CSV table of C-alpha atoms and ligand atoms in Angstrom, one decimal:
chain,number,residue,atom,x,y,z
A,78,VAL,CA,0.0,0.0,0.0
A,79,GLU,CA,1.4,3.3,-1.0
A,80,ALA,CA,1.0,6.2,1.4
A,81,THR,CA,-0.7,9.4,0.5
A,82,LEU,CA,1.7,12.2,-0.2
A,83,THR,CA,0.2,15.0,1.9
A,84,ASP,CA,3.1,17.1,0.7
A,85,GLY,CA,2.9,15.7,-2.8
A,86,PRO,CA,3.1,17.7,-6.1
A,87,LEU,CA,-0.7,18.1,-6.1
A,88,LYS,CA,-1.0,19.6,-2.6
A,89,GLY,CA,-3.3,22.6,-2.6
A,90,ARG,CA,-4.9,21.5,-5.9
A,91,HIS,CA,-8.6,20.6,-6.4
A,92,VAL,CA,-9.4,18.1,-9.1
A,93,ILE,CA,-12.8,16.9,-10.2
A,94,VAL,CA,-13.1,13.3,-11.6
A,95,THR,CA,-16.2,11.8,-13.1
A,96,SER,CA,-16.5,8.1,-13.3
A,97,GLY,CA,-18.7,5.1,-13.9
A,98,PRO,CA,-21.8,4.7,-16.1
A,99,THR,CA,-25.0,6.8,-15.7
A,100,HIS,CA,-28.4,5.2,-15.4
A,101,GLU,CA,-31.2,6.8,-17.3
A,102,PRO,CA,-34.7,5.8,-16.0
A,103,ILE,CA,-37.4,4.4,-18.2
A,104,ASP,CA,-39.8,4.1,-15.3
A,105,PRO,CA,-39.2,3.6,-11.5
A,106,VAL,CA,-37.9,0.1,-11.9
A,107,ARG,CA,-36.1,0.1,-15.3
A,108,TYR,CA,-33.2,2.1,-16.8
A,109,ILE,CA,-30.8,2.4,-19.7
A,110,ALA,CA,-27.2,1.8,-18.7
A,111,ASN,CA,-23.8,0.8,-20.2
A,112,ARG,CA,-20.9,-1.6,-19.5
A,113,SER,CA,-18.6,0.9,-17.7
A,114,SER,CA,-17.2,-0.6,-14.4
A,115,GLY,CA,-15.8,2.7,-13.2
A,116,ALA,CA,-12.4,1.0,-12.6
A,117,GLN,CA,-10.3,3.5,-14.6
A,118,GLY,CA,-12.0,6.5,-13.0
A,119,SER,CA,-11.5,5.1,-9.5
A,120,ALA,CA,-7.9,4.4,-10.2
A,121,ILE,CA,-7.3,7.9,-11.4
A,122,ALA,CA,-9.0,9.5,-8.4
A,123,GLU,CA,-6.9,7.3,-6.1
A,124,ALA,CA,-3.6,8.2,-7.9
A,125,LEU,CA,-4.5,11.9,-7.6
A,126,VAL,CA,-5.2,11.6,-3.9
A,127,ARG,CA,-1.8,9.9,-3.4
A,128,LEU,CA,-0.2,12.9,-5.0
A,129,GLY,CA,-1.9,15.2,-2.5
A,130,ALA,CA,-4.8,16.5,-4.5
A,131,ARG,CA,-8.2,17.3,-3.0
A,132,VAL,CA,-10.4,15.2,-5.3
A,133,THR,CA,-14.2,15.5,-5.8
A,134,PHE,CA,-15.2,12.2,-7.2
A,135,VAL,CA,-18.5,12.3,-9.1
A,136,THR,CA,-19.6,8.8,-9.9
A,137,GLY,CA,-22.6,7.0,-11.4
A,138,PRO,CA,-23.6,3.5,-10.2
A,139,ALA,CA,-20.2,1.8,-10.6
A,140,SER,CA,-19.3,-1.8,-10.0
A,141,VAL,CA,-16.0,-1.0,-8.2
A,142,PRO,CA,-15.9,0.8,-4.9
A,143,PRO,CA,-14.8,4.4,-4.8
A,144,PRO,CA,-11.3,5.1,-3.5
A,145,ALA,CA,-10.6,6.3,0.0
A,146,GLY,CA,-9.8,9.9,0.7
A,147,VAL,CA,-12.1,11.5,-2.0
A,148,GLU,CA,-15.0,13.8,-1.6
A,149,LEU,CA,-17.7,11.4,-2.8
A,150,ARG,CA,-20.7,12.6,-4.9
A,151,LEU,CA,-23.0,9.8,-5.9
A,152,VAL,CA,-25.3,10.4,-8.9
A,153,GLU,CA,-27.5,8.4,-11.2
A,154,THR,CA,-28.2,10.3,-14.3
A,155,ALA,CA,-26.2,12.5,-16.8
A,156,THR,CA,-28.2,15.5,-15.8
A,157,GLN,CA,-27.5,15.0,-12.1
A,158,MET,CA,-23.8,14.5,-12.9
A,159,LYS,CA,-23.6,17.8,-14.8
A,160,ASP,CA,-25.3,19.7,-11.9
A,161,VAL,CA,-22.9,18.1,-9.3
A,162,VAL,CA,-19.8,18.8,-11.5
A,163,GLU,CA,-20.8,22.4,-12.0
A,164,ALA,CA,-21.5,22.8,-8.2
A,165,ALA,CA,-18.0,21.4,-7.5
A,166,LEU,CA,-16.2,24.1,-9.5
A,167,PRO,CA,-13.8,25.9,-9.3
A,168,ALA,CA,-11.1,23.3,-9.8
A,169,ASP,CA,-7.6,23.3,-11.1
A,170,ALA,CA,-8.3,20.3,-13.3
A,171,ALA,CA,-11.2,18.1,-14.3
A,172,ILE,CA,-11.0,14.6,-15.7
A,173,PHE,CA,-14.1,13.1,-17.4
A,174,ALA,CA,-13.7,9.4,-17.1
A,175,ALA,CA,-17.4,8.7,-16.9
A,176,ALA,CA,-19.3,6.7,-19.6
A,177,VAL,CA,-22.1,9.2,-19.7
A,178,ALA,CA,-25.3,7.9,-21.4
A,179,ASP,CA,-25.6,9.8,-24.7
A,180,TRP,CA,-29.4,9.7,-24.5
A,181,ARG,CA,-32.1,9.7,-21.8
A,182,VAL,CA,-35.8,8.6,-22.1
A,183,GLU,CA,-38.0,11.5,-22.9
A,184,GLY,CA,-40.9,11.7,-20.5
A,185,ALA,CA,-39.8,8.8,-18.3
A,186,SER,CA,-42.9,7.3,-16.6
A,187,ASN,CA,-43.6,7.9,-12.9
A,188,ALA,CA,-45.4,4.6,-12.7
A,189,LYS,CA,-44.2,1.1,-13.7
A,190,ILE,CA,-45.1,0.5,-17.4
A,191,LYS,CA,-47.4,-2.5,-17.6
A,192,LYS,CA,-47.8,-5.1,-20.4
A,193,THR,CA,-51.0,-4.8,-22.3
A,194,ALA,CA,-53.5,-7.6,-23.1
A,195,THR,CA,-53.1,-6.8,-26.8
A,196,GLY,CA,-49.3,-7.4,-26.7
A,197,ASP,CA,-48.5,-3.8,-27.8
A,198,VAL,CA,-44.9,-2.9,-26.9
A,199,PRO,CA,-43.9,0.5,-25.6
A,200,THR,CA,-41.8,2.9,-27.7
A,201,LEU,CA,-39.1,4.8,-26.0
A,202,ALA,CA,-38.5,8.3,-27.3
A,203,LEU,CA,-34.9,9.4,-26.6
A,204,THR,CA,-33.4,12.8,-26.1
A,205,GLU,CA,-29.8,13.8,-26.1
A,206,ASN,CA,-28.1,14.4,-22.7
A,207,PRO,CA,-26.0,17.5,-22.0
A,208,ASP,CA,-22.3,17.0,-22.8
A,209,ILE,CA,-20.7,17.7,-19.5
A,210,LEU,CA,-17.1,17.6,-20.8
A,211,ALA,CA,-17.9,20.1,-23.6
A,212,THR,CA,-19.9,22.4,-21.3
A,213,VAL,CA,-17.0,22.6,-18.8
A,214,SER,CA,-14.3,22.9,-21.6
A,215,GLN,CA,-16.2,25.8,-23.2
A,216,ARG,CA,-17.0,27.8,-20.0
A,217,ALA,CA,-16.2,31.5,-20.5
A,218,GLU,CA,-15.5,31.9,-16.8
A,219,GLY,CA,-14.2,29.5,-14.2
A,220,ARG,CA,-12.8,26.9,-16.7
A,221,PRO,CA,-10.4,24.6,-15.0
A,222,LYS,CA,-6.8,25.1,-16.3
A,223,LEU,CA,-6.6,21.5,-17.4
A,224,VAL,CA,-9.7,19.7,-18.8
A,225,ILE,CA,-9.2,16.1,-19.8
A,226,GLY,CA,-11.7,13.9,-21.7
A,227,PHE,CA,-11.7,10.2,-22.5
A,228,ALA,CA,-12.5,8.7,-25.9
A,229,ALA,CA,-13.4,5.0,-26.0
A,230,GLU,CA,-13.4,4.1,-29.7
A,231,THR,CA,-13.7,0.8,-31.6
A,232,ASN,CA,-12.0,2.0,-34.8
A,233,ASP,CA,-9.8,4.8,-36.1
A,234,VAL,CA,-8.9,5.6,-32.5
A,235,VAL,CA,-6.4,8.5,-33.0
A,236,GLU,CA,-8.4,10.1,-35.8
A,237,ASN,CA,-11.7,9.9,-33.9
A,238,ALA,CA,-10.1,11.1,-30.6
A,239,THR,CA,-8.3,14.0,-32.2
A,240,ALA,CA,-11.5,15.2,-33.8
A,241,LYS,CA,-13.3,14.7,-30.5
A,242,ARG,CA,-10.7,16.9,-28.7
A,243,ALA,CA,-11.2,19.7,-31.1
A,244,ARG,CA,-15.0,19.4,-31.0
A,245,LYS,CA,-15.2,19.4,-27.2
A,246,GLY,CA,-12.6,22.0,-26.6
A,247,CYS,CA,-10.7,20.0,-24.0
A,248,ASP,CA,-6.9,20.1,-23.4
A,249,TRP,CA,-6.2,16.4,-23.5
A,250,ILE,CA,-8.0,13.3,-24.6
A,251,VAL,CA,-7.1,9.9,-23.2
A,252,ALA,CA,-8.1,7.6,-26.1
A,253,ASN,CA,-8.5,3.9,-26.0
A,254,ASP,CA,-9.5,1.0,-28.2
A,255,VAL,CA,-12.5,-0.8,-26.6
A,256,SER,CA,-13.0,-3.3,-29.4
A,257,PRO,CA,-14.2,-6.6,-27.8
A,258,GLU,CA,-11.0,-8.4,-28.8
A,259,THR,CA,-8.8,-6.0,-26.7
A,260,GLY,CA,-10.6,-7.1,-23.5
A,261,ILE,CA,-10.2,-3.6,-22.1
A,262,MET,CA,-13.9,-2.8,-21.4
A,263,GLY,CA,-14.6,-4.4,-18.1
A,264,GLY,CA,-10.9,-5.7,-17.8
A,265,THR,CA,-8.1,-4.7,-15.4
A,266,GLU,CA,-5.7,-3.4,-18.1
A,267,ASN,CA,-5.8,-0.4,-20.4
A,268,ALA,CA,-3.9,0.7,-23.5
A,269,VAL,CA,-4.2,4.4,-24.1
A,270,THR,CA,-3.0,7.1,-26.4
A,271,LEU,CA,-2.7,10.6,-24.9
A,272,ILE,CA,-3.7,13.3,-27.3
A,273,ASP,CA,-2.8,16.9,-26.7
A,274,ALA,CA,-2.2,20.0,-28.8
A,275,ASP,CA,1.1,18.5,-30.0
A,276,GLY,CA,-0.2,15.2,-31.2
A,277,ALA,CA,-0.6,11.6,-30.0
A,278,GLU,CA,1.6,9.7,-27.5
A,279,VAL,CA,1.1,6.0,-27.4
A,280,TRP,CA,1.4,4.6,-23.8
A,281,PRO,CA,2.3,0.9,-23.3
A,282,ARG,CA,-0.5,-1.5,-22.2
A,283,ALA,CA,-0.5,-1.6,-18.4
A,284,SER,CA,-2.8,-2.1,-15.4
A,285,LYS,CA,-5.5,0.5,-15.0
A,286,SER,CA,-3.7,1.7,-11.8
A,287,GLU,CA,-0.4,2.1,-13.7
A,288,VAL,CA,-2.1,4.1,-16.4
A,289,ALA,CA,-3.8,6.2,-13.6
A,290,LYS,CA,-0.5,6.8,-11.8
A,291,ARG,CA,1.2,8.0,-15.0
A,292,LEU,CA,-1.7,10.3,-15.8
A,293,ALA,CA,-1.7,11.8,-12.3
A,294,GLU,CA,2.0,12.4,-12.6
A,295,ARG,CA,1.5,14.1,-16.0
A,296,ILE,CA,-1.2,16.3,-14.5
A,297,ALA,CA,1.0,17.3,-11.6
A,298,GLU,CA,3.7,18.2,-14.1
A,299,ALA,CA,1.3,20.3,-16.3
A,300,LEU,CA,-0.1,22.2,-13.3
A,301,GLY,CA,3.2,22.8,-11.6
A,302,PRO,CA,3.3,23.8,-7.9
A,303,ALA,CA,0.2,25.4,-6.4
B,508,CTP,N1,-18.9,13.0,-22.0
B,508,CTP,C1,-19.6,13.9,-21.1
B,508,CTP,N2,-21.0,14.0,-21.2
B,508,CTP,C2,-21.7,13.4,-22.2
B,508,CTP,C3,-21.0,12.5,-23.1
B,508,CTP,C4,-19.6,12.3,-22.9
B,508,CTP,O1,-19.0,14.5,-20.3
B,508,CTP,N3,-23.0,13.6,-22.3
B,508,CTP,C5,-17.5,12.9,-21.9
B,508,CTP,C6,-17.0,11.5,-21.5
B,508,CTP,O2,-16.9,11.4,-20.1
B,508,CTP,C7,-15.7,11.4,-22.1
B,508,CTP,C8,-15.8,12.3,-23.4
B,508,CTP,O3,-17.0,13.1,-23.1
B,508,CTP,O4,-14.7,12.1,-21.4
B,508,CTP,C9,-16.1,11.5,-24.6
B,508,CTP,O5,-17.1,10.6,-24.5
B,508,CTP,P1,-17.6,9.8,-25.8
B,508,CTP,O6,-18.8,9.0,-25.4
B,508,CTP,O7,-16.4,9.1,-26.3
B,508,CTP,O8,-17.9,11.0,-26.8
B,508,CTP,P2,-19.3,11.5,-27.4
B,508,CTP,O9,-19.1,12.9,-27.7
B,508,CTP,O10,-20.5,11.1,-26.6
B,508,CTP,O11,-19.3,10.7,-28.8
B,508,CTP,P3,-19.7,9.2,-29.3
B,508,CTP,O12,-20.2,8.5,-28.1
B,508,CTP,O13,-20.7,9.5,-30.3
B,508,CTP,O14,-18.4,8.6,-29.8
B,509,CA,CA1,-20.9,8.9,-25.9
C-alpha cells in the first residue's frame, strides 16, 4: 500500500473526476445503462489523492468501490452528474472518465409501465443528454486550467479522438480502443494514447492503476506547484 503524499506535487490542488456509467430511468424500476465498471476513473482518483490533491469524485452507479480519501458525490443520471460537477467548481483540473449515457428517455414514466392484453410494446423516445465535458471545456468563466476527456473508440482511434478533442474544446484526450478483442472494457488493463495540442503519444498497455499513476504524474507536471 502506497502512502498518500500529503506534501505531494498536487498539494493545494482541487481536481474533479467523473466516473462510472450513468443510469437513465425508463420508469421507476427500469433504466438504460452501459458496461462501464468505473475502474479507470476510481484508479485515477486514487492516484490523484496519493499525489496530495483534493479530489471531488462524481460517480454514477459503478461496480467497483470508490477510493478512500475523496469527496464522494453519488449520482445516477447524466443531468445529475452535470449539476454536481458544476457545483463542485472551481477546480484546477477536471477529468471526465465517466461513460455518460448519450441519451435519456424523454418523458420517463412515474409509474411502472405494464404489459398490455393486446401485446402492444412501448416505444421509447430518446433525447440527447447534455455534454458535461464540452460544457466545462467551453466555459467562459471558471474553466479549470486543465480539462481532460476520454474517448473510447472501436475504430480509427487516434483520428476519432483527435476530432473529439477539437469538438469538445478540452486540453487532453485519453483515447483507448475498446473493441471486444482488446478485452479492455470491463478488464483490469488499459492501453491508451494521450492526445494533446502537440499530437498523439502511445502509452504501453498496463494495469489501470499504472495508467492512472502515469496520468496523475502528468497532470502534476502540467499544473506545476500550487
Ligand atoms: N462526456 C460527457 N458528457 C456526455 C458524453 C460524454 O462528459 N454527455 C465525456 C465523457 O466522459 C468522455 C468524453 O466526453 O470524457 C467523450 O465521450 P464519448 O462517449 O467518447 O464522446 P461522445 O461525444 O459522446 O461521442 P460518441 O459516443 O458518439 O463517440
Ligand atoms: Ca458517448
